[in-house]
XYZ file of N, CA and C in Angstrom:
252
model
N 37.210 -9.158 8.581
C 36.592 -8.694 9.780
C 37.324 -7.567 10.501
N 37.023 -6.798 11.067
C 37.583 -5.890 12.042
C 37.564 -6.313 13.444
N 38.382 -5.772 14.310
C 38.727 -6.410 15.720
C 38.334 -4.929 16.414
N 37.721 -5.081 17.550
C 37.469 -4.159 18.574
C 37.834 -4.517 19.841
N 38.443 -3.855 20.634
C 38.879 -3.931 21.935
C 38.131 -3.121 22.874
N 37.314 -3.488 23.867
C 36.803 -2.552 24.743
C 37.437 -2.627 26.206
N 37.994 -1.411 26.479
C 38.515 -1.517 27.733
C 37.768 -0.697 28.826
N 37.829 -1.184 30.125
C 37.253 -0.346 31.330
C 35.728 -0.824 31.354
N 35.543 -1.909 30.838
C 34.314 -2.386 30.849
C 33.842 -3.010 32.343
N 32.788 -2.371 33.081
C 32.526 -2.818 34.318
C 32.179 -4.267 34.562
N 32.508 -4.747 35.770
C 32.390 -6.283 35.900
C 30.970 -6.918 35.905
N 30.056 -5.834 36.282
C 28.738 -6.141 36.058
C 28.314 -6.629 34.804
N 28.702 -5.768 33.934
C 28.364 -5.743 32.556
C 29.041 -7.118 31.958
N 30.107 -7.230 31.998
C 30.987 -8.303 31.499
C 30.209 -9.659 32.177
N 29.911 -9.733 33.480
C 29.187 -10.856 33.959
C 27.733 -11.001 33.497
N 27.103 -10.018 32.907
C 25.823 -10.358 32.517
C 25.877 -10.721 30.978
N 26.922 -10.110 30.357
C 27.099 -10.820 28.984
C 27.639 -12.205 29.062
N 28.239 -12.530 30.039
C 28.742 -13.915 30.069
C 27.418 -14.990 30.425
N 26.756 -14.472 31.280
C 25.554 -15.188 31.657
C 24.544 -15.416 30.384
N 24.472 -14.182 29.742
C 23.575 -14.220 28.492
C 24.114 -15.127 27.591
N 25.405 -15.179 27.451
C 26.059 -16.002 26.523
C 25.869 -17.547 26.691
N 25.956 -17.825 28.122
C 25.796 -19.092 28.522
C 24.412 -19.512 28.408
N 23.055 -18.766 28.536
C 21.919 -19.025 28.235
C 21.707 -19.488 26.789
N 22.499 -18.894 25.817
C 22.137 -18.765 24.504
C 22.990 -19.950 23.929
N 23.923 -20.409 24.663
C 24.924 -21.445 24.360
C 25.959 -21.022 23.361
N 26.337 -19.720 23.580
C 27.310 -19.289 22.714
C 28.400 -18.565 23.201
N 29.517 -18.199 22.427
C 30.532 -17.535 23.276
C 30.356 -16.099 23.749
N 30.967 -15.809 24.654
C 30.832 -14.210 25.223
C 31.066 -13.224 23.825
N 32.121 -13.693 23.211
C 32.461 -12.939 21.912
C 31.444 -12.725 21.016
N 30.696 -13.950 20.656
C 29.460 -13.955 19.931
C 28.410 -13.196 20.517
N 28.195 -13.446 21.718
C 27.061 -12.816 22.440
C 27.333 -11.160 22.132
N 28.423 -10.621 22.647
C 28.891 -9.310 22.301
C 28.546 -8.931 20.872
N 29.066 -9.585 19.915
C 28.825 -9.313 18.473
C 27.246 -9.083 18.148
N 26.359 -9.990 18.757
C 25.001 -9.935 18.504
C 24.484 -8.674 19.229
N 24.896 -8.561 20.179
C 24.449 -7.119 21.075
C 24.605 -5.945 20.359
N 25.913 -5.893 19.781
C 26.422 -4.712 19.137
C 25.596 -4.693 17.878
N 25.417 -5.593 16.946
C 24.649 -5.631 15.779
C 23.446 -5.134 15.993
N 22.647 -5.627 17.096
C 21.311 -5.231 17.375
C 21.170 -3.905 17.751
N 22.180 -3.383 18.333
C 22.221 -2.070 18.999
C 22.386 -1.064 17.852
N 23.065 -1.424 16.893
C 23.642 -0.355 15.773
C 22.866 -0.639 14.424
N 22.316 -1.649 14.315
C 21.856 -2.138 12.900
C 20.231 -1.900 12.986
N 19.571 -1.068 12.657
C 17.965 -1.091 12.790
C 17.412 -2.098 12.059
N 16.353 -2.764 12.644
C 15.631 -3.775 11.990
C 14.726 -3.316 10.734
N 14.916 -3.803 9.714
C 14.137 -3.434 8.679
C 13.119 -4.421 8.364
N 11.710 -4.003 8.357
C 10.756 -5.191 8.220
C 10.883 -5.510 6.713
N 10.859 -6.912 6.522
C 10.790 -7.421 5.170
C 9.662 -7.240 4.297
N 8.508 -6.896 5.297
C 7.116 -6.565 4.319
C 6.552 -5.582 5.107
N 5.581 -4.946 4.417
C 4.802 -3.886 4.964
C 3.922 -4.134 6.092
N 3.254 -3.071 6.560
C 2.314 -3.350 7.633
C 1.184 -3.845 7.296
N 0.640 -3.528 6.198
C -0.669 -4.136 5.833
C -0.390 -5.575 5.405
N 0.781 -6.112 4.815
C 0.724 -7.639 4.679
C 0.815 -8.169 5.944
N 1.418 -7.678 6.794
C 1.493 -8.341 8.148
C 0.556 -8.339 8.811
N -0.526 -7.281 8.762
C -1.968 -7.279 9.353
C -2.913 -8.485 8.835
N -2.679 -8.191 7.514
C -3.580 -9.341 6.628
C -3.136 -10.982 7.128
N -1.910 -11.203 7.123
C -1.540 -12.394 7.300
C -2.008 -12.874 8.795
N -1.730 -11.966 9.859
C -2.342 -12.320 10.932
C -3.707 -12.263 11.349
N -4.516 -11.312 10.825
C -6.000 -11.255 11.026
C -6.763 -11.695 9.780
N -6.305 -12.240 8.738
C -6.985 -12.464 7.523
C -7.946 -13.682 7.714
N -7.607 -14.725 8.654
C -8.394 -15.717 8.812
C -9.552 -15.425 9.649
N -9.733 -14.197 10.092
C -10.965 -13.994 10.714
C -11.996 -13.330 9.992
N -11.606 -13.006 8.606
C -12.558 -12.474 7.833
C -12.537 -10.959 7.723
N -13.178 -10.645 6.721
C -13.400 -8.888 6.590
C -14.600 -8.550 7.429
N -14.714 -7.476 7.035
C -15.981 -6.578 7.664
C -16.559 -5.965 6.494
N -17.951 -5.832 6.656
C -18.597 -5.260 5.393
C -19.100 -3.684 6.271
N -18.752 -2.559 5.621
C -18.996 -1.310 6.312
C -20.065 -0.530 5.251
N -21.115 0.058 5.938
C -22.173 0.755 5.246
C -21.539 1.835 4.576
N -21.715 2.340 3.487
C -21.382 3.514 2.907
C -22.512 4.630 3.050
N -21.985 5.968 3.282
C -23.092 6.951 3.274
C -22.652 8.098 2.383
N -23.906 8.553 2.034
C -23.914 9.788 1.299
C -23.330 11.069 2.061
N -22.630 11.738 1.600
C -22.691 13.279 2.065
C -23.747 14.068 1.912
N -24.375 14.835 2.664
C -25.677 15.643 2.346
C -25.275 16.737 1.296
N -26.409 16.793 0.604
C -26.057 17.867 -0.793
C -26.386 19.193 -0.080
N -24.808 19.836 0.104
C -24.943 21.216 0.519
C -23.530 21.653 0.058
N -23.466 22.971 -0.052
C -22.253 23.444 -0.658
C -21.014 23.441 0.412
N -19.898 23.099 -0.140
C -18.823 23.091 0.820
C -18.309 24.552 1.352
N -17.696 24.700 2.543
C -17.434 25.886 2.993
C -16.250 26.689 2.125
N -16.137 27.918 2.121
C -15.278 28.655 1.504
C -14.248 29.129 2.282
N -12.982 28.669 2.457
C -11.857 29.052 3.451
C -10.960 30.263 2.869
N -11.283 30.605 1.671
C -10.345 31.425 0.935
C -10.243 32.876 1.646
N -11.463 33.216 2.222
C -11.453 34.602 2.747
C -11.743 34.507 4.238
N -10.863 35.170 5.159
C -11.169 35.200 6.456
C -11.691 36.448 6.957
N -12.562 36.529 7.825
C -13.088 37.993 8.230
C -11.814 38.624 8.947
N -11.680 39.916 8.878
C -10.702 40.889 9.597
C -9.206 40.684 8.996
N -9.032 40.004 7.849
C -7.622 40.074 7.462
C -7.851 40.113 5.791
C-alpha cells in the first residue's frame, strides 16, 4: 500500500473528517481513505438499468398497451430538397 501525506489542510476540513469518522466509528485515516476512494473511483453498477427497474417495480405487474397500425400511405421521400 502507498502512503500519502496531505499538507496545509485547513482546520475546518480536518475537523469535519474527524467528526464524520467518529459518527462512522472508524479512524480519521480510514475515513479519509474512504472519502478519497469514493471521490476518484466511479461507482460501477453491478447490473443494468432494466434489471434494477424490473426488481423494483416488477411486483406491480405489467401493463398491456394497445398496438395500432400505421395508415396505409406512402412514406415521404427526403432524398431531394427544393432549391438545392
